[in-house]
């Protein structure tokens, strides 16, 4: 629970941006370096109820969204709320990614502001060319990962060239915007459509070749879980192991369908071994390059995975 939640809530409800900004205090965060996340949940930065669910949702990765779904009037407030919640989560077992606005619509300024609050990654939408990626790379704090949304025809054309640095680790397929930019009807986005299947296959294979993590598209009809599950089975058979979500129910299904039991057991064994070795040295919390921050709750979670599978 956010310690000063009532104060933050009151400032937001009164539309007092000055007061809200005073509550956004930069702090050192232990960055989550995890790269094997599976479920990626979008939470709106202009919705306090959404932000308060960071601890409770089952997603491996949370995208704090400043772009779609945040009105123009709410964007300055959403940005400061995002900063406040980043500072609150000094270390988090979920990867916290901030989706900024398009670079020419405030994205550069948002990245510069957020650098002092240390998100695990920044996700940039509407990317088109290598030059844009390089300009972000020059601005972004050197410890923060860069994620890109592939949702324009130019980005599609330049897909294999967009990883200009090792800090670019993840691409997201924005299939609705991509189809619109290509002047293709969105009615083609069906499991039996060859164009849709080609888009999914090409995106996956190119990402694997250049060494970035491919995240499959967000399925908008969040109440149609049966169809969503069929998409998951299709994508898993294609080779995907991560998907964007907009509801907790979608997250649960992604975790269920994309579960890699052997991988989770292997991860849990390593965490248990690392923690127990450090504990002998009197250390109860530390950063691992691969698994991020490990402390007693993370250790207990790993033990429960091993006990469940023993």
mmCIF file of C-alpha atoms in Angstrom:
data_model
loop_
_atom_site.group_PDB
_atom_site.id
_atom_site.type_symbol
_atom_site.label_atom_id
_atom_site.label_comp_id
_atom_site.label_asym_id
_atom_site.label_seq_id
_atom_site.Cartn_x
_atom_site.Cartn_y
_atom_site.Cartn_z
ATOM 1 C CA UNK A 1 0.000 0.000 0.000
ATOM 2 C CA UNK A 2 1.286 3.447 -0.926
ATOM 3 C CA UNK A 3 2.168 5.144 2.379
ATOM 4 C CA UNK A 4 0.736 8.523 1.391
ATOM 5 C CA UNK A 5 -2.088 7.177 -0.763
ATOM 6 C CA UNK A 6 -4.764 9.483 0.669
ATOM 7 C CA UNK A 7 -2.579 12.518 0.046
ATOM 8 C CA UNK A 8 -1.861 11.419 -3.516
ATOM 9 C CA UNK A 9 -5.533 10.641 -4.125
ATOM 10 C CA UNK A 10 -6.664 14.018 -2.787
ATOM 11 C CA UNK A 11 -4.165 15.917 -4.946
ATOM 12 C CA UNK A 12 -5.204 13.974 -8.029
ATOM 13 C CA UNK A 13 -8.930 14.422 -7.426
ATOM 14 C CA UNK A 14 -8.437 18.163 -6.887
ATOM 15 C CA UNK A 15 -6.387 18.308 -10.110
ATOM 16 C CA UNK A 16 -3.561 19.855 -8.096
ATOM 17 C CA UNK A 17 -0.578 19.082 -10.309
ATOM 18 C CA UNK A 18 1.791 21.220 -8.223
ATOM 19 C CA UNK A 19 0.999 19.266 -5.046
ATOM 20 C CA UNK A 20 1.164 15.963 -6.908
ATOM 21 C CA UNK A 21 4.564 16.879 -8.295
ATOM 22 C CA UNK A 22 5.817 17.581 -4.753
ATOM 23 C CA UNK A 23 4.897 14.000 -3.846
ATOM 24 C CA UNK A 24 6.988 12.549 -6.691
ATOM 25 C CA UNK A 25 10.364 12.100 -5.027
ATOM 26 C CA UNK A 26 13.159 10.487 -7.091
ATOM 27 C CA UNK A 27 14.630 7.442 -5.421
ATOM 28 C CA UNK A 28 17.035 4.629 -6.188
ATOM 29 C CA UNK A 29 15.273 1.549 -7.548
ATOM 30 C CA UNK A 30 16.656 -1.948 -7.860
ATOM 31 C CA UNK A 31 16.070 -2.636 -11.534
ATOM 32 C CA UNK A 32 14.332 -5.850 -12.536
ATOM 33 C CA UNK A 33 16.478 -7.424 -15.261
ATOM 34 C CA UNK A 34 14.169 -10.369 -15.832
ATOM 35 C CA UNK A 35 13.874 -11.291 -19.519
ATOM 36 C CA UNK A 36 11.708 -14.410 -19.267
ATOM 37 C CA UNK A 37 8.423 -12.653 -18.474
ATOM 38 C CA UNK A 38 5.328 -14.187 -20.063
ATOM 39 C CA UNK A 39 2.233 -12.150 -19.181
ATOM 40 C CA UNK A 40 2.408 -8.405 -19.902
ATOM 41 C CA UNK A 41 -0.448 -6.411 -18.344
ATOM 42 C CA UNK A 42 -1.311 -2.866 -19.385
ATOM 43 C CA UNK A 43 -2.295 -0.517 -16.533
ATOM 44 C CA UNK A 44 -3.423 3.064 -17.086
ATOM 45 C CA UNK A 45 -1.315 5.692 -15.316
ATOM 46 C CA UNK A 46 -4.369 7.940 -14.976
ATOM 47 C CA UNK A 47 -6.281 5.320 -12.986
ATOM 48 C CA UNK A 48 -5.327 5.107 -9.308
ATOM 49 C CA UNK A 49 -7.256 1.854 -8.882
ATOM 50 C CA UNK A 50 -5.147 0.305 -11.640
ATOM 51 C CA UNK A 51 -1.883 1.531 -10.133
ATOM 52 C CA UNK A 52 -2.815 0.188 -6.708
ATOM 53 C CA UNK A 53 -3.050 -3.323 -8.220
ATOM 54 C CA UNK A 54 0.634 -3.545 -9.127
ATOM 55 C CA UNK A 55 1.354 -5.766 -6.124
ATOM 56 C CA UNK A 56 -1.685 -8.019 -6.444
ATOM 57 C CA UNK A 57 -1.932 -8.898 -10.149
ATOM 58 C CA UNK A 58 -0.356 -12.122 -11.410
ATOM 59 C CA UNK A 59 1.429 -10.569 -14.398
ATOM 60 C CA UNK A 60 5.200 -11.010 -14.775
ATOM 61 C CA UNK A 61 5.507 -7.612 -16.437
ATOM 62 C CA UNK A 62 3.398 -4.468 -16.030
ATOM 63 C CA UNK A 63 3.240 -1.704 -18.623
ATOM 64 C CA UNK A 64 2.438 1.622 -16.978
ATOM 65 C CA UNK A 65 0.604 3.220 -19.858
ATOM 66 C CA UNK A 66 0.808 6.947 -20.595
ATOM 67 C CA UNK A 67 -0.385 6.692 -24.195
ATOM 68 C CA UNK A 68 -3.636 5.091 -25.373
ATOM 69 C CA UNK A 69 -6.524 5.403 -22.949
ATOM 70 C CA UNK A 70 -5.061 8.421 -21.158
ATOM 71 C CA UNK A 71 -6.780 11.637 -22.223
ATOM 72 C CA UNK A 72 -4.718 14.646 -23.247
ATOM 73 C CA UNK A 73 -5.813 16.519 -20.113
ATOM 74 C CA UNK A 74 -4.846 13.586 -17.898
ATOM 75 C CA UNK A 75 -1.396 12.940 -19.400
ATOM 76 C CA UNK A 76 0.534 15.377 -17.099
ATOM 77 C CA UNK A 77 -1.190 13.840 -14.055
ATOM 78 C CA UNK A 78 -0.588 10.306 -15.310
ATOM 79 C CA UNK A 79 3.113 11.037 -15.750
ATOM 80 C CA UNK A 80 3.519 12.225 -12.156
ATOM 81 C CA UNK A 81 1.427 9.340 -10.784
ATOM 82 C CA UNK A 82 3.657 6.962 -12.725
ATOM 83 C CA UNK A 83 6.718 8.527 -11.091
ATOM 84 C CA UNK A 84 5.163 8.285 -7.614
ATOM 85 C CA UNK A 85 4.411 4.581 -8.005
ATOM 86 C CA UNK A 86 7.853 3.834 -9.435
ATOM 87 C CA UNK A 87 9.403 5.454 -6.355
ATOM 88 C CA UNK A 88 7.085 3.445 -4.115
ATOM 89 C CA UNK A 89 8.180 0.157 -5.704
ATOM 90 C CA UNK A 90 11.876 0.426 -4.928
ATOM 91 C CA UNK A 91 12.196 -3.203 -5.896
ATOM 92 C CA UNK A 92 9.477 -5.238 -7.533
ATOM 93 C CA UNK A 93 9.224 -8.870 -8.614
ATOM 94 C CA UNK A 94 7.299 -7.640 -11.654
ATOM 95 C CA UNK A 95 9.098 -5.859 -14.460
ATOM 96 C CA UNK A 96 7.826 -2.257 -14.551
ATOM 97 C CA UNK A 97 7.818 -0.801 -18.056
ATOM 98 C CA UNK A 98 6.564 2.710 -18.857
ATOM 99 C CA UNK A 99 4.872 3.181 -22.215
ATOM 100 C CA UNK A 100 5.448 6.833 -23.086
ATOM 101 C CA UNK A 101 3.688 8.800 -25.801
ATOM 102 C CA UNK A 102 4.970 9.037 -29.364
ATOM 103 C CA UNK A 103 8.241 10.947 -29.514
ATOM 104 C CA UNK A 104 6.700 13.918 -31.321
ATOM 105 C CA UNK A 105 3.791 14.011 -28.862
ATOM 106 C CA UNK A 106 5.725 14.416 -25.617
ATOM 107 C CA UNK A 107 7.664 11.156 -25.525
ATOM 108 C CA UNK A 108 11.099 12.769 -25.363
ATOM 109 C CA UNK A 109 10.083 14.991 -22.458
ATOM 110 C CA UNK A 110 8.503 12.072 -20.600
ATOM 111 C CA UNK A 111 11.645 9.969 -20.951
ATOM 112 C CA UNK A 112 13.839 12.821 -19.670
ATOM 113 C CA UNK A 113 11.543 13.253 -16.656
ATOM 114 C CA UNK A 114 11.272 9.527 -15.889
ATOM 115 C CA UNK A 115 15.033 8.927 -15.980
ATOM 116 C CA UNK A 116 15.241 10.135 -12.366
ATOM 117 C CA UNK A 117 12.628 7.568 -11.267
ATOM 118 C CA UNK A 118 14.405 4.542 -12.790
ATOM 119 C CA UNK A 119 11.772 2.463 -14.608
ATOM 120 C CA UNK A 120 12.978 -1.012 -15.547
ATOM 121 C CA UNK A 121 12.301 -0.169 -19.181
ATOM 122 C CA UNK A 122 10.825 2.519 -21.404
ATOM 123 C CA UNK A 123 8.495 1.426 -24.199
ATOM 124 C CA UNK A 124 8.294 3.779 -27.177
ATOM 125 C CA UNK A 125 5.296 3.621 -29.560
ATOM 126 C CA UNK A 126 4.972 4.654 -33.208
ATOM 127 C CA UNK A 127 8.676 4.093 -33.942
ATOM 128 C CA UNK A 128 9.475 4.339 -37.665
ATOM 129 C CA UNK A 129 13.216 4.372 -38.292
ATOM 130 C CA UNK A 130 16.656 3.728 -36.852
ATOM 131 C CA UNK A 131 17.384 7.432 -36.419
ATOM 132 C CA UNK A 132 14.480 7.758 -33.965
ATOM 133 C CA UNK A 133 15.694 4.777 -31.937
ATOM 134 C CA UNK A 134 19.189 6.270 -31.758
ATOM 135 C CA UNK A 135 17.794 9.591 -30.536
ATOM 136 C CA UNK A 136 15.969 7.801 -27.698
ATOM 137 C CA UNK A 137 19.059 5.774 -26.879
ATOM 138 C CA UNK A 138 21.085 8.980 -26.462
ATOM 139 C CA UNK A 139 18.516 10.422 -24.032
ATOM 140 C CA UNK A 140 17.639 7.328 -22.006
ATOM 141 C CA UNK A 141 19.479 6.552 -18.772
ATOM 142 C CA UNK A 142 22.139 3.958 -19.531
ATOM 143 C CA UNK A 143 20.772 1.498 -16.932
ATOM 144 C CA UNK A 144 17.242 1.407 -18.405
ATOM 145 C CA UNK A 145 16.142 -1.057 -21.079
ATOM 146 C CA UNK A 146 14.479 0.217 -24.253
ATOM 147 C CA UNK A 147 11.396 -1.561 -25.605
ATOM 148 C CA UNK A 148 9.788 -0.708 -28.960
ATOM 149 C CA UNK A 149 6.215 -0.984 -30.207
ATOM 150 C CA UNK A 150 6.091 -2.152 -33.815
ATOM 151 C CA UNK A 151 2.922 -0.560 -35.156
ATOM 152 C CA UNK A 152 3.852 1.404 -38.294
ATOM 153 C CA UNK A 153 4.611 0.253 -41.824
ATOM 154 C CA UNK A 154 8.020 1.962 -41.648
ATOM 155 C CA UNK A 155 8.910 0.094 -38.460
ATOM 156 C CA UNK A 156 7.852 -3.124 -40.160
ATOM 157 C CA UNK A 157 10.093 -2.346 -43.133
ATOM 158 C CA UNK A 158 13.022 -1.574 -40.795
ATOM 159 C CA UNK A 159 12.271 -4.346 -38.284
ATOM 160 C CA UNK A 160 15.592 -6.172 -38.535
ATOM 161 C CA UNK A 161 17.565 -2.897 -38.203
ATOM 162 C CA UNK A 162 15.938 -1.401 -35.107
ATOM 163 C CA UNK A 163 18.099 -3.116 -32.498
ATOM 164 C CA UNK A 164 20.863 -0.525 -32.464
ATOM 165 C CA UNK A 165 22.129 -1.401 -28.975
ATOM 166 C CA UNK A 166 22.078 -4.299 -26.503
ATOM 167 C CA UNK A 167 19.755 -2.330 -24.195
ATOM 168 C CA UNK A 168 16.986 -2.777 -26.786
ATOM 169 C CA UNK A 169 15.594 -6.041 -25.491
ATOM 170 C CA UNK A 170 11.916 -6.306 -26.418
ATOM 171 C CA UNK A 171 9.527 -5.620 -29.310
ATOM 172 C CA UNK A 172 5.724 -5.505 -28.983
ATOM 173 C CA UNK A 173 3.483 -6.253 -31.953
ATOM 174 C CA UNK A 174 0.864 -3.489 -32.239
ATOM 175 C CA UNK A 175 -1.178 -5.330 -34.809
ATOM 176 C CA UNK A 176 -4.228 -3.053 -34.922
ATOM 177 C CA UNK A 177 -2.203 0.099 -35.607
ATOM 178 C CA UNK A 178 0.076 -1.816 -37.963
ATOM 179 C CA UNK A 179 -2.825 -3.035 -40.089
ATOM 180 C CA UNK A 180 -4.325 0.463 -40.121
ATOM 181 C CA UNK A 181 -1.017 2.015 -41.214
ATOM 182 C CA UNK A 182 -0.691 -0.603 -43.956
ATOM 183 C CA UNK A 183 -4.248 0.202 -45.116
ATOM 184 C CA UNK A 184 -5.332 -3.344 -44.310
ATOM 185 C CA UNK A 185 -8.777 -4.019 -42.795
ATOM 186 C CA UNK A 186 -8.626 -5.197 -39.184
ATOM 187 C CA UNK A 187 -11.199 -7.854 -40.081
ATOM 188 C CA UNK A 188 -8.231 -9.812 -41.457
ATOM 189 C CA UNK A 189 -6.923 -10.385 -37.933
ATOM 190 C CA UNK A 190 -8.254 -13.917 -37.653
ATOM 191 C CA UNK A 191 -6.561 -17.200 -36.789
ATOM 192 C CA UNK A 192 -7.329 -18.615 -40.244
ATOM 193 C CA UNK A 193 -6.134 -15.607 -42.242
ATOM 194 C CA UNK A 194 -2.797 -16.048 -44.090
ATOM 195 C CA UNK A 195 -1.877 -12.357 -43.843
ATOM 196 C CA UNK A 196 -2.340 -12.332 -40.067
ATOM 197 C CA UNK A 197 -0.361 -15.567 -39.760
ATOM 198 C CA UNK A 198 2.420 -14.142 -41.916
ATOM 199 C CA UNK A 199 2.621 -11.014 -39.730
ATOM 200 C CA UNK A 200 2.872 -13.140 -36.578
ATOM 201 C CA UNK A 201 5.447 -15.509 -38.095
ATOM 202 C CA UNK A 202 7.653 -12.814 -39.616
ATOM 203 C CA UNK A 203 7.620 -10.764 -36.403
ATOM 204 C CA UNK A 204 8.543 -13.781 -34.279
ATOM 205 C CA UNK A 205 11.328 -15.043 -36.531
ATOM 206 C CA UNK A 206 12.894 -11.620 -37.088
ATOM 207 C CA UNK A 207 12.875 -10.867 -33.368
ATOM 208 C CA UNK A 208 14.554 -14.196 -32.589
ATOM 209 C CA UNK A 209 17.201 -13.605 -35.259
ATOM 210 C CA UNK A 210 18.189 -10.149 -33.975
ATOM 211 C CA UNK A 211 17.968 -11.184 -30.321
ATOM 212 C CA UNK A 212 14.975 -9.311 -28.936
ATOM 213 C CA UNK A 213 11.981 -10.717 -27.067
ATOM 214 C CA UNK A 214 8.800 -10.769 -29.191
ATOM 215 C CA UNK A 215 5.560 -9.935 -27.344
ATOM 216 C CA UNK A 216 2.410 -10.880 -29.221
ATOM 217 C CA UNK A 217 -0.414 -8.403 -29.738
ATOM 218 C CA UNK A 218 -3.057 -7.323 -27.237
ATOM 219 C CA UNK A 219 -6.423 -8.976 -27.854
ATOM 220 C CA UNK A 220 -8.994 -6.210 -27.346
ATOM 221 C CA UNK A 221 -12.159 -8.276 -26.756
ATOM 222 C CA UNK A 222 -11.175 -8.976 -23.158
ATOM 223 C CA UNK A 223 -14.499 -10.646 -22.288
ATOM 224 C CA UNK A 224 -14.161 -13.240 -25.054
ATOM 225 C CA UNK A 225 -11.812 -15.532 -23.173
ATOM 226 C CA UNK A 226 -12.588 -18.594 -25.292
ATOM 227 C CA UNK A 227 -11.327 -16.950 -28.474
ATOM 228 C CA UNK A 228 -8.411 -15.423 -26.579
ATOM 229 C CA UNK A 229 -7.369 -18.883 -25.410
ATOM 230 C CA UNK A 230 -7.485 -20.194 -28.985
ATOM 231 C CA UNK A 231 -5.130 -17.392 -30.030
ATOM 232 C CA UNK A 232 -2.797 -18.409 -27.198
ATOM 233 C CA UNK A 233 -2.676 -22.033 -28.354
ATOM 234 C CA UNK A 234 -1.972 -20.889 -31.907
ATOM 235 C CA UNK A 235 0.787 -18.509 -30.850
ATOM 236 C CA UNK A 236 2.372 -21.047 -28.506
ATOM 237 C CA UNK A 237 2.500 -23.548 -31.376
ATOM 238 C CA UNK A 238 4.179 -20.880 -33.506
ATOM 239 C CA UNK A 239 6.881 -20.337 -30.863
ATOM 240 C CA UNK A 240 5.613 -17.374 -28.850
ATOM 241 C CA UNK A 241 5.948 -17.410 -25.073
ATOM 242 C CA UNK A 242 4.711 -13.924 -24.115
ATOM 243 C CA UNK A 243 1.585 -11.867 -24.815
ATOM 244 C CA UNK A 244 0.157 -8.456 -23.977
ATOM 245 C CA UNK A 245 -2.969 -8.356 -21.790
ATOM 246 C CA UNK A 246 -5.579 -5.818 -20.720
ATOM 247 C CA UNK A 247 -7.322 -7.762 -17.948
ATOM 248 C CA UNK A 248 -6.387 -10.051 -15.027
ATOM 249 C CA UNK A 249 -8.392 -12.875 -16.614
ATOM 250 C CA UNK A 250 -6.252 -12.648 -19.740
ATOM 251 C CA UNK A 251 -3.134 -12.707 -17.552
ATOM 252 C CA UNK A 252 -4.291 -15.924 -15.863
ATOM 253 C CA UNK A 253 -4.836 -17.620 -19.210
ATOM 254 C CA UNK A 254 -1.456 -16.499 -20.570
ATOM 255 C CA UNK A 255 0.280 -17.839 -17.465
ATOM 256 C CA UNK A 256 -1.640 -21.105 -17.807
ATOM 257 C CA UNK A 257 -1.097 -21.711 -21.532
ATOM 258 C CA UNK A 258 2.452 -20.374 -21.783
ATOM 259 C CA UNK A 259 3.649 -22.005 -18.560
ATOM 260 C CA UNK A 260 7.038 -23.648 -18.916
ATOM 261 C CA UNK A 261 7.213 -25.877 -15.861
ATOM 262 C CA UNK A 262 10.774 -27.041 -16.434
ATOM 263 C CA UNK A 263 11.959 -23.461 -16.857
ATOM 264 C CA UNK A 264 10.189 -22.334 -13.661
ATOM 265 C CA UNK A 265 11.673 -25.228 -11.689
ATOM 266 C CA UNK A 266 15.148 -24.459 -13.009
ATOM 267 C CA UNK A 267 14.726 -20.777 -12.117
ATOM 268 C CA UNK A 268 13.447 -21.647 -8.632
ATOM 269 C CA UNK A 269 16.390 -23.977 -7.950
ATOM 270 C CA UNK A 270 18.893 -21.275 -8.867
ATOM 271 C CA UNK A 271 17.144 -18.644 -6.713
ATOM 272 C CA UNK A 272 17.052 -20.999 -3.714
ATOM 273 C CA UNK A 273 20.730 -21.834 -4.112
ATOM 274 C CA UNK A 274 21.768 -18.190 -4.521
ATOM 275 C CA UNK A 275 19.724 -17.041 -1.524
ATOM 276 C CA UNK A 276 20.997 -19.790 0.770
ATOM 277 C CA UNK A 277 24.612 -19.067 -0.195
ATOM 278 C CA UNK A 278 24.134 -15.356 0.510
ATOM 279 C CA UNK A 279 22.296 -16.087 3.740
ATOM 280 C CA UNK A 280 25.370 -17.915 5.031
ATOM 281 C CA UNK A 281 27.221 -14.615 4.526
ATOM 282 C CA UNK A 282 24.553 -12.754 6.509
ATOM 283 C CA UNK A 283 22.984 -11.193 3.395
ATOM 284 C CA UNK A 284 19.177 -11.353 3.108
ATOM 285 C CA UNK A 285 18.658 -9.185 0.033
ATOM 286 C CA UNK A 286 20.804 -8.797 -3.087
ATOM 287 C CA UNK A 287 20.725 -8.175 -6.826
ATOM 288 C CA UNK A 288 21.352 -10.938 -9.323
ATOM 289 C CA UNK A 289 22.137 -9.934 -12.907
ATOM 290 C CA UNK A 290 19.727 -12.502 -14.354
ATOM 291 C CA UNK A 291 16.917 -12.671 -11.783
ATOM 292 C CA UNK A 292 16.961 -9.156 -10.355
ATOM 293 C CA UNK A 293 16.355 -8.458 -6.666
ATOM 294 C CA UNK A 294 16.187 -11.562 -4.488
ATOM 295 C CA UNK A 295 15.071 -11.426 -0.861
ATOM 296 C CA UNK A 296 13.235 -13.738 1.541
ATOM 297 C CA UNK A 297 9.760 -13.408 -0.082
ATOM 298 C CA UNK A 298 11.271 -14.234 -3.493
ATOM 299 C CA UNK A 299 13.135 -17.144 -1.890
ATOM 300 C CA UNK A 300 9.918 -18.453 -0.294
ATOM 301 C CA UNK A 301 8.130 -18.167 -3.627
ATOM 302 C CA UNK A 302 10.860 -20.249 -5.251
ATOM 303 C CA UNK A 303 10.585 -22.842 -2.477
ATOM 304 C CA UNK A 304 6.831 -23.105 -3.059
ATOM 305 C CA UNK A 305 7.465 -23.822 -6.752
ATOM 306 C CA UNK A 306 9.865 -26.626 -5.834
ATOM 307 C CA UNK A 307 7.550 -28.048 -3.165
ATOM 308 C CA UNK A 308 4.624 -28.028 -5.594
ATOM 309 C CA UNK A 309 6.662 -29.987 -8.122
ATOM 310 C CA UNK A 310 8.428 -32.355 -5.703
#
